[in-house]
Structure formats: C-alpha cells, structure tokens
Amino acid sequence: MTNNKTVLAWLDEMKALLTPDNIVWVDGSDEQRDELRRLAVELGELEKLNEEKLPGCYLHRTNPNDVARVEDRTFICTSTKEMAGPTNNWCDPKEMYEKLYNIARGSYKGRTMYIIPYSMGPIGSPLAKIGVEITDSVYVVLNMLIMTRVSTKVWDVLGDSNDWVRGLHSRCDVDPEKRYICHFPEDNTIISVNSGYGGNVLLGKKCFALRIASFQGWKEGWMAEHMLILGLQNPKGEVHYIAAAFPSACGKTNLAMLIPPEYLRKKGYKVWTVGDDIAWMRIGEDGRLYAINPENGFFGVAPGTNEHSNFNALESTKKNTIFTNVALCEDGTVWWEGLNKNLPENAIDWRGNPWDPAKFNKADKTTCAAHPNSRFTAPAENCPCISDEFNKGAGVPISAIVFGGRRAKCAPLVYQSRDWENGVFIGSAMASETTAAAAGAVGVVRRDPMAMLPFCGYHMGDYFRHWLEMGKKLGDKAPKIFNVNWFRTDDEGNFIWPGFGDNMRVLNWIIDRCEGKATASETAIGYVPQPEDIDLTDLDMDLDTLKDILTVDKAVWEKEAAEIEEHYKKFGDHLPAELRAQLDTLKANLK
Ligand code: GTP
Ligand code: SPV
Ligand code: MN
C-alpha cells in the first residue's frame, strides 16, 4: 500500500504492541465498505435499518457509560505543562505513553487492526493534511469513511513525507476508569483508549482537526477553529462567506444549513453549506483569509433535528448514514425527541430497551427514547445545499467571523466588534451554558473562548496572541468580527428569538455591515443594530420585543466584566496586554 518508512516503522511498533490477529488496509472502495458493513452487522456493532426508507443506513448503540466526549480524561501531553496551559489537562509525554501502552498492550488480540489512511480536506489540497488511524472497531472505520476522505490516493500524496498524524484507537474494555484521549502535539500523535464514542474515537475530527491542528497552525501561521462555514447568496448571485464559532450543541449545523424565510427566498437569497463544525483558515495570495472544511461528512446532533428546524440536515441522513444512540422504530426507521410529535409505539430506546411513550416526560432526560447527545454520521454529498466550493481545495474567502453561545440574559441578539482586536477580546471572553455534548452538568455557564476550550492544543493565552498576530497580518483585509445569541429567554424560560431559518435576518445585517450598508448604534460592548435595522417581515414579533433582546443591560454587563476579569487571571503573563486593555475599556465604557 505504501513504502513510506515512517508509516511502516510506526505500524510495526503498533503491531508489536497491540498483537492483532488480522490486519486490514482500508482503501476507501465501495466494495470494501459493503463488506465491512456486513461484518459490522454480523458482529452486532450495527443494526441494518429499513432499506426502502433509509437505504444504506445503520444504527449503533454505544455502551451507556460512553455517550459523549470526556473532557476530564482528555490530555495535552506537551514537553512542559506551561505549553499546554491552564485550560488543558496535562501529563508528561513519557509517563503518558507508558501508561497508555500498558493499557493498550495486547488489546487487539483476537481482533483485527484496521489501517485507515485519510485526508483532512480535499486530497492534495495545499490546505489539507494527512492522518493514519489504526483501530479495532469496524464502527470507527465506517464512520471515518463518511467523515474523512479515505483513499489509497492518500498514500500517493504522502509519498516519503513524515508530515502526517499518527492515531491509535483501541476500544479495550470500554472501561471509563481507564479511558484516555491523549494528544502529543510535538509528535503529531493521538492515542485514544477505552471509548467507542464519536468525538473520542474518530481521531480526524476533534483530536486532529482541532487539538493537533491548532498547535500546527500556531507554529505554521494558520488557524484551526471550531467553526461552521456558510456561503450567503444574495439576489444578485454574489456569495459572501461567514465562519461561525459556537460551542458544542449551540447551533453550528443548524446555521450552516439554514433555509431563509420565504420572503427572502422569493427575493433570491440562499445559503450554501461549506462546513458545519471545523474550519482551517490561511491567508491567501490576495491577503484575505481563506477557509476549508477539513471534514467530509456531518456528525450532527439528532435531537431537535426535524424538517422545519433543519430540513437539509434531515435530508442528509436519508441514505448511507450511521445513527448512534437514537431510538429504533418497529418499521426499521429511527426516531428522536423533536423529530416529530408522533411518539413511536413499540420502539426500542437508545439503551436497547423497549420504550413506553406513556412514561415520556420532556423535562426528565432519563425517559428519552434517544440520548440527548445522539448523533447521525451523514455524508456531506447528501446535503441538498452543499456548496460548489466544498470539494475545491482553494478555500473560500471569509467576510465575517461570528462568535456565539447560549446566554439566557447577557449577550444581545447580535453585535459587531469595534475592530479585530476588540473582536478577539469578545471571542476570548465568550461564555455559554453547557450542553449534553460533553459528559458533566448541563446548563452551567462556563467561559469557552472561541468555542475552543475543549479543543485548543496549547496554552490558551498563546492562542489569543496567535489570533492577534493573524489580525495584524490581515490588516484591513481582516474579516469583521460579530457576536450572536439566539438563546435569550423570557421570564418563563422560553426563547424569545425564533431562531433557525429566521437567523438569516441577522446574517443579512452582518453582511450589510461588512459592506458598509447597514446602520448601528455604538454601545459599551460594540455596535448593536437599532431595532429597525433587523428586517421583521412576516415575523410575529414587535419592535419592542426585538428591542428587548438587543439591549445591553449595564448591571448584567458589569457583572460580566467582573467575571471576565476572573477568567483572565488564569492566563497569567500569557494573557496579551491588548486584551487586558480591552477589558479596561469595557469597564470604562460601562461607567
Ligand atoms: P456540535 O456538533 O456538538 O458541535 O453542535 P452544533 O453547534 O452543530 O449544534 P446543532 O446545530 O446540532 O444544534 C444543537 C441544538 O441547538 C439542537 O437541539 C438545535 O435544535 C438547537 N438550535 C440550533 N439552532 C437554534 C436556534 O437558532 N434557536 C434555538 N432556540 N435552538 C437552536
Ligand atoms: C462537539 O461536541 O463539538 C461535536 C461532537 O461536534 S464530537 O465529535 O463528539 O466532538
Ligand atoms: Mn462540534
């Protein structure tokens, strides 16, 4: 398959460590995929779904102890603790290799070692990078075949180079006490043991494309971000690209596949999806920032996805999709909370037990048929609004960068930063209420800078510095930076803004601002639209309600500034002075 000496040497080392019974080189062909699907069904790893209604689709249930990313067991193993910074778990690399090798030793006995060569980004693109993952899980192989570009061509592109990321996954006993997701950025190496859940084991995704790649970007002068990429087409046919960073389960997939309200569709507005989770961005020859989506599929949150909230995502799951931890219906189709109002009779829940719709109580997550972090793995090519640029390696020029999160009271619906530096400040101070995408409490406000808290592979203070440096290089070609919040609630806890397709109204203001067309008022935190600036055509919302979610409440923001001050203390002398000055300006503005 390959003569690359660095690859062969690593594989020899891994074979000796793991002692597999068989070895299979994954080649990305349809024949091999079909064979692996049959095998996965035989092994009980996948259940075949209704071939007529969901052709090529399968269901997988993880161990109930293994349903989300495990941040407390995720490590950045750099040569010094300081390099990993205050927001990452750290362990000495030598010690961690030893511990992990002891856990993984002999763990492929009686099993097959799959060798997966994959490209993050279109194969051969100057913005793409190569990885090799070895795994003992057919489920992982089949997911990687959807989420990344797996092909023997990857070996050709790699040639003799040592510029590739090593990924070892071993399911071991799925023992949560011995579960570790570890990164060695200085060695381009990832080791994941004792898990079978998506973000922990599809090593091209969060482990490589964010944790390792953010480190590479820092060293090499580019950016790896937890961002969707969308193209907004106006009636003249021009397309402007937006990249947006929201924490896990805060609406990236939804925004990336947005369908505009009818009156805007009729005028000719349309959204194209380039990516829904990760963006790799570099400065192009013309000095602008260009982004690619390194992934090849969507690993999306199932609950809440329906034909109204996200028609395009639902369409994407109609064929060749793997569902994880959703409910299985009698007719071999799937169901999850929020798919529709027809609670299925005689369904099997995500744990594999009969599900009684009579006992279902929306407020009690333990009665759910699907796990709140249940997911679909769908090929990007299934998406009705996939961008023409998706498979092109050159990337798309970014006009606006948008930050956002779940904030019940604080951030207004949308505001624009005064400039790049102020935008970096906004990103660095971002906070959101936690979701089911990671193990742990849900609904707690936590600071999540640039939505990268769980994904930054080095010191967060140095990461802020890197953002500031990128801004200096971009100069007046830098994208404009904004912040959005779809999640302000009323006194009963209901979302005030309708969200979803109606978010297009906010995106239009954002693009108009980039083009110098829309007005705004300057506030303590940045430029906020006047209520008249957001088009409410056909929407059942009055200007006063809109005004409410656009207000910047001084008391709330004073508390916020104090919390940002606390948050900043963590970074010590790695915190760029520019950001400290930005915080002082905010405090002065609030006086
Ligand atoms: P990850 O894949 O974990 O990174 O998540 P994501 O950021 O792609 O989130 P996703 O789009 O899957 O949305 C997660 C949840 O937020 C779903 O339950 C959605 O229904 C809900 N959601 C998305 N957009 C909106 C919105 O505009 N308003 C409201 N109220 N909810 C939304
Ligand atoms: C996220 O949690 O941000 C995801 C899902 O996109 S996972 O791949 O599990 O990280
Ligand atoms: Mn994500």
JSON list of N, CA and C and ligand atoms in Angstrom, two decimals, residues 206 226 246-255 276-277 299-301 303-305 375 406 437 486-487 495 498-500 503, ligand 1:
[
{"chain": "A", "resi": 206, "resn": "LYS", "atom": "N", "xyz": [-12.08, 16.04, 16.30]},
{"chain": "A", "resi": 206, "resn": "LYS", "atom": "CA", "xyz": [-11.65, 16.99, 17.32]},
{"chain": "A", "resi": 206, "resn": "LYS", "atom": "C", "xyz": [-10.17, 16.81, 17.66]},
{"chain": "A", "resi": 226, "resn": "HIS", "atom": "N", "xyz": [-13.14, 25.83, 15.67]},
{"chain": "A", "resi": 226, "resn": "HIS", "atom": "CA", "xyz": [-14.40, 25.10, 15.85]},
{"chain": "A", "resi": 226, "resn": "HIS", "atom": "C", "xyz": [-15.52, 25.93, 15.22]},
{"chain": "A", "resi": 246, "resn": "PHE", "atom": "N", "xyz": [-19.50, 28.46, 17.55]},
{"chain": "A", "resi": 246, "resn": "PHE", "atom": "CA", "xyz": [-20.39, 28.29, 18.70]},
{"chain": "A", "resi": 246, "resn": "PHE", "atom": "C", "xyz": [-19.95, 27.01, 19.42]},
{"chain": "A", "resi": 247, "resn": "PRO", "atom": "N", "xyz": [-20.07, 26.97, 20.75]},
{"chain": "A", "resi": 247, "resn": "PRO", "atom": "CA", "xyz": [-19.72, 25.74, 21.47]},
{"chain": "A", "resi": 247, "resn": "PRO", "atom": "C", "xyz": [-20.57, 24.55, 21.00]},
{"chain": "A", "resi": 248, "resn": "SER", "atom": "N", "xyz": [-20.19, 23.37, 21.43]},
{"chain": "A", "resi": 248, "resn": "SER", "atom": "CA", "xyz": [-20.89, 22.15, 21.03]},
{"chain": "A", "resi": 248, "resn": "SER", "atom": "C", "xyz": [-22.39, 22.26, 21.33]},
{"chain": "A", "resi": 249, "resn": "ALA", "atom": "N", "xyz": [-23.18, 21.76, 20.38]},
{"chain": "A", "resi": 249, "resn": "ALA", "atom": "CA", "xyz": [-24.64, 21.74, 20.51]},
{"chain": "A", "resi": 249, "resn": "ALA", "atom": "C", "xyz": [-25.24, 23.12, 20.74]},
{"chain": "A", "resi": 250, "resn": "CYS", "atom": "N", "xyz": [-24.65, 24.14, 20.10]},
{"chain": "A", "resi": 250, "resn": "CYS", "atom": "CA", "xyz": [-25.19, 25.50, 20.18]},
{"chain": "A", "resi": 250, "resn": "CYS", "atom": "C", "xyz": [-25.63, 26.02, 18.81]},
{"chain": "A", "resi": 251, "resn": "GLY", "atom": "N", "xyz": [-25.73, 25.15, 17.81]},
{"chain": "A", "resi": 251, "resn": "GLY", "atom": "CA", "xyz": [-26.37, 25.58, 16.57]},
{"chain": "A", "resi": 251, "resn": "GLY", "atom": "C", "xyz": [-25.50, 25.74, 15.34]},
{"chain": "A", "resi": 252, "resn": "LYS", "atom": "N", "xyz": [-24.29, 25.17, 15.30]},
{"chain": "A", "resi": 252, "resn": "LYS", "atom": "CA", "xyz": [-23.47, 25.32, 14.10]},
{"chain": "A", "resi": 252, "resn": "LYS", "atom": "C", "xyz": [-24.09, 24.58, 12.91]},
{"chain": "A", "resi": 253, "resn": "THR", "atom": "N", "xyz": [-24.46, 23.31, 13.11]},
{"chain": "A", "resi": 253, "resn": "THR", "atom": "CA", "xyz": [-25.02, 22.55, 11.99]},
{"chain": "A", "resi": 253, "resn": "THR", "atom": "C", "xyz": [-26.28, 23.23, 11.47]},
{"chain": "A", "resi": 254, "resn": "ASN", "atom": "N", "xyz": [-27.10, 23.70, 12.41]},
{"chain": "A", "resi": 254, "resn": "ASN", "atom": "CA", "xyz": [-28.33, 24.37, 12.02]},
{"chain": "A", "resi": 254, "resn": "ASN", "atom": "C", "xyz": [-28.07, 25.62, 11.20]},
{"chain": "A", "resi": 255, "resn": "LEU", "atom": "N", "xyz": [-27.15, 26.46, 11.65]},
{"chain": "A", "resi": 255, "resn": "LEU", "atom": "CA", "xyz": [-26.90, 27.71, 10.94]},
{"chain": "A", "resi": 255, "resn": "LEU", "atom": "C", "xyz": [-26.26, 27.43, 9.58]},
{"chain": "A", "resi": 276, "resn": "ASP", "atom": "N", "xyz": [-19.82, 22.37, 8.81]},
{"chain": "A", "resi": 276, "resn": "ASP", "atom": "CA", "xyz": [-20.74, 22.56, 9.95]},
{"chain": "A", "resi": 276, "resn": "ASP", "atom": "C", "xyz": [-20.04, 22.48, 11.31]},
{"chain": "A", "resi": 277, "resn": "ASP", "atom": "N", "xyz": [-18.70, 22.26, 11.33]},
{"chain": "A", "resi": 277, "resn": "ASP", "atom": "CA", "xyz": [-18.08, 22.08, 12.65]},
{"chain": "A", "resi": 277, "resn": "ASP", "atom": "C", "xyz": [-16.65, 22.61, 12.74]},
{"chain": "A", "resi": 299, "resn": "PHE", "atom": "N", "xyz": [-21.24, 15.01, 11.65]},
{"chain": "A", "resi": 299, "resn": "PHE", "atom": "CA", "xyz": [-21.51, 14.20, 12.85]},
{"chain": "A", "resi": 299, "resn": "PHE", "atom": "C", "xyz": [-22.43, 15.07, 13.70]},
{"chain": "A", "resi": 300, "resn": "GLY", "atom": "N", "xyz": [-23.72, 15.05, 13.35]},
{"chain": "A", "resi": 300, "resn": "GLY", "atom": "CA", "xyz": [-24.64, 16.05, 13.89]},
{"chain": "A", "resi": 300, "resn": "GLY", "atom": "C", "xyz": [-25.47, 15.55, 15.05]},
{"chain": "A", "resi": 301, "resn": "VAL", "atom": "N", "xyz": [-25.93, 16.50, 15.86]},
{"chain": "A", "resi": 301, "resn": "VAL", "atom": "CA", "xyz": [-26.83, 16.22, 16.98]},
{"chain": "A", "resi": 301, "resn": "VAL", "atom": "C", "xyz": [-28.20, 15.84, 16.41]},
{"chain": "A", "resi": 303, "resn": "PRO", "atom": "N", "xyz": [-31.32, 14.94, 18.30]},
{"chain": "A", "resi": 303, "resn": "PRO", "atom": "CA", "xyz": [-32.50, 15.54, 18.93]},
{"chain": "A", "resi": 303, "resn": "PRO", "atom": "C", "xyz": [-32.72, 16.99, 18.49]},
{"chain": "A", "resi": 304, "resn": "GLY", "atom": "N", "xyz": [-33.94, 17.32, 18.20]},
{"chain": "A", "resi": 304, "resn": "GLY", "atom": "CA", "xyz": [-34.27, 18.67, 17.77]},
{"chain": "A", "resi": 304, "resn": "GLY", "atom": "C", "xyz": [-34.17, 18.85, 16.25]},
{"chain": "A", "resi": 305, "resn": "THR", "atom": "N", "xyz": [-33.57, 17.88, 15.56]},
{"chain": "A", "resi": 305, "resn": "THR", "atom": "CA", "xyz": [-33.48, 17.99, 14.10]},
{"chain": "A", "resi": 305, "resn": "THR", "atom": "C", "xyz": [-34.79, 17.50, 13.48]},
{"chain": "A", "resi": 375, "resn": "ARG", "atom": "N", "xyz": [-26.45, 11.04, 17.75]},
{"chain": "A", "resi": 375, "resn": "ARG", "atom": "CA", "xyz": [-25.87, 11.70, 16.57]},
{"chain": "A", "resi": 375, "resn": "ARG", "atom": "C", "xyz": [-26.16, 10.94, 15.29]},
{"chain": "A", "resi": 406, "resn": "ARG", "atom": "N", "xyz": [-24.92, 30.08, 24.16]},
{"chain": "A", "resi": 406, "resn": "ARG", "atom": "CA", "xyz": [-26.21, 30.11, 24.86]},
{"chain": "A", "resi": 406, "resn": "ARG", "atom": "C", "xyz": [-26.09, 31.04, 26.06]},
{"chain": "A", "resi": 437, "resn": "ALA", "atom": "N", "xyz": [-23.27, 17.57, 24.91]},
{"chain": "A", "resi": 437, "resn": "ALA", "atom": "CA", "xyz": [-22.22, 17.10, 24.01]},
{"chain": "A", "resi": 437, "resn": "ALA", "atom": "C", "xyz": [-20.98, 16.62, 24.76]},
{"chain": "A", "resi": 486, "resn": "TRP", "atom": "N", "xyz": [-28.76, 33.43, 20.02]},
{"chain": "A", "resi": 486, "resn": "TRP", "atom": "CA", "xyz": [-30.14, 33.06, 19.65]},
{"chain": "A", "resi": 486, "resn": "TRP", "atom": "C", "xyz": [-30.94, 32.66, 20.89]},
{"chain": "A", "resi": 487, "resn": "PHE", "atom": "N", "xyz": [-30.31, 32.68, 22.05]},
{"chain": "A", "resi": 487, "resn": "PHE", "atom": "CA", "xyz": [-30.87, 31.94, 23.20]},
{"chain": "A", "resi": 487, "resn": "PHE", "atom": "C", "xyz": [-31.32, 32.81, 24.37]},
{"chain": "A", "resi": 495, "resn": "PHE", "atom": "N", "xyz": [-37.36, 30.72, 24.71]},
{"chain": "A", "resi": 495, "resn": "PHE", "atom": "CA", "xyz": [-36.52, 31.50, 23.82]},
{"chain": "A", "resi": 495, "resn": "PHE", "atom": "C", "xyz": [-37.35, 32.61, 23.20]},
{"chain": "A", "resi": 498, "resn": "PRO", "atom": "N", "xyz": [-37.02, 33.60, 17.42]},
{"chain": "A", "resi": 498, "resn": "PRO", "atom": "CA", "xyz": [-37.46, 32.33, 16.81]},
{"chain": "A", "resi": 498, "resn": "PRO", "atom": "C", "xyz": [-36.31, 31.44, 16.34]},
{"chain": "A", "resi": 499, "resn": "GLY", "atom": "N", "xyz": [-35.19, 32.04, 15.99]},
{"chain": "A", "resi": 499, "resn": "GLY", "atom": "CA", "xyz": [-34.00, 31.24, 15.64]},
{"chain": "A", "resi": 499, "resn": "GLY", "atom": "C", "xyz": [-34.13, 30.50, 14.32]},
{"chain": "A", "resi": 500, "resn": "PHE", "atom": "N", "xyz": [-33.28, 29.50, 14.13]},
{"chain": "A", "resi": 500, "resn": "PHE", "atom": "CA", "xyz": [-33.27, 28.65, 12.93]},
{"chain": "A", "resi": 500, "resn": "PHE", "atom": "C", "xyz": [-33.29, 29.50, 11.66]},
{"chain": "A", "resi": 503, "resn": "ASN", "atom": "N", "xyz": [-32.71, 33.20, 11.59]},
{"chain": "A", "resi": 503, "resn": "ASN", "atom": "CA", "xyz": [-31.38, 33.75, 11.86]},
{"chain": "A", "resi": 503, "resn": "ASN", "atom": "C", "xyz": [-30.81, 34.44, 10.62]},
{"chain": "B", "resi": 1, "resn": "GTP", "atom": "P1", "xyz": [-21.83, 20.11, 17.71]},
{"chain": "B", "resi": 1, "resn": "GTP", "atom": "O1", "xyz": [-21.99, 19.12, 16.62]},
{"chain": "B", "resi": 1, "resn": "GTP", "atom": "O2", "xyz": [-21.89, 19.49, 19.06]},
{"chain": "B", "resi": 1, "resn": "GTP", "atom": "O3", "xyz": [-20.59, 20.95, 17.57]},
{"chain": "B", "resi": 1, "resn": "GTP", "atom": "O4", "xyz": [-23.15, 21.04, 17.72]},
{"chain": "B", "resi": 1, "resn": "GTP", "atom": "P2", "xyz": [-23.68, 22.23, 16.79]},
{"chain": "B", "resi": 1, "resn": "GTP", "atom": "O5", "xyz": [-23.08, 23.53, 17.24]},
{"chain": "B", "resi": 1, "resn": "GTP", "atom": "O6", "xyz": [-23.55, 21.89, 15.36]},
{"chain": "B", "resi": 1, "resn": "GTP", "atom": "O7", "xyz": [-25.23, 22.32, 17.20]},
{"chain": "B", "resi": 1, "resn": "GTP", "atom": "P3", "xyz": [-26.55, 21.95, 16.36]},
{"chain": "B", "resi": 1, "resn": "GTP", "atom": "O8", "xyz": [-26.74, 22.80, 15.15]},
{"chain": "B", "resi": 1, "resn": "GTP", "atom": "O9", "xyz": [-26.58, 20.49, 16.16]},
{"chain": "B", "resi": 1, "resn": "GTP", "atom": "O10", "xyz": [-27.69, 22.37, 17.41]},
{"chain": "B", "resi": 1, "resn": "GTP", "atom": "C1", "xyz": [-27.78, 21.83, 18.69]},
{"chain": "B", "resi": 1, "resn": "GTP", "atom": "C2", "xyz": [-29.12, 22.10, 19.31]},
{"chain": "B", "resi": 1, "resn": "GTP", "atom": "O11", "xyz": [-29.41, 23.51, 19.30]},
{"chain": "B", "resi": 1, "resn": "GTP", "atom": "C3", "xyz": [-30.28, 21.43, 18.59]},
{"chain": "B", "resi": 1, "resn": "GTP", "atom": "O12", "xyz": [-31.14, 20.86, 19.54]},
{"chain": "B", "resi": 1, "resn": "GTP", "atom": "C4", "xyz": [-30.96, 22.55, 17.87]},
{"chain": "B", "resi": 1, "resn": "GTP", "atom": "O13", "xyz": [-32.33, 22.31, 17.71]},
{"chain": "B", "resi": 1, "resn": "GTP", "atom": "C5", "xyz": [-30.69, 23.77, 18.75]},
{"chain": "B", "resi": 1, "resn": "GTP", "atom": "N1", "xyz": [-30.64, 25.02, 17.95]},
{"chain": "B", "resi": 1, "resn": "GTP", "atom": "C6", "xyz": [-29.90, 25.23, 16.84]},
{"chain": "B", "resi": 1, "resn": "GTP", "atom": "N2", "xyz": [-30.12, 26.46, 16.32]},
{"chain": "B", "resi": 1, "resn": "GTP", "atom": "C7", "xyz": [-31.01, 27.06, 17.15]},
{"chain": "B", "resi": 1, "resn": "GTP", "atom": "C8", "xyz": [-31.64, 28.36, 17.16]},
{"chain": "B", "resi": 1, "resn": "GTP", "atom": "O14", "xyz": [-31.41, 29.22, 16.31]},
{"chain": "B", "resi": 1, "resn": "GTP", "atom": "N3", "xyz": [-32.50, 28.60, 18.19]},
{"chain": "B", "resi": 1, "resn": "GTP", "atom": "C9", "xyz": [-32.76, 27.68, 19.16]},
{"chain": "B", "resi": 1, "resn": "GTP", "atom": "N4", "xyz": [-33.61, 28.01, 20.12]},
{"chain": "B", "resi": 1, "resn": "GTP", "atom": "N5", "xyz": [-32.21, 26.44, 19.17]},
{"chain": "B", "resi": 1, "resn": "GTP", "atom": "C10", "xyz": [-31.34, 26.14, 18.19]}
]
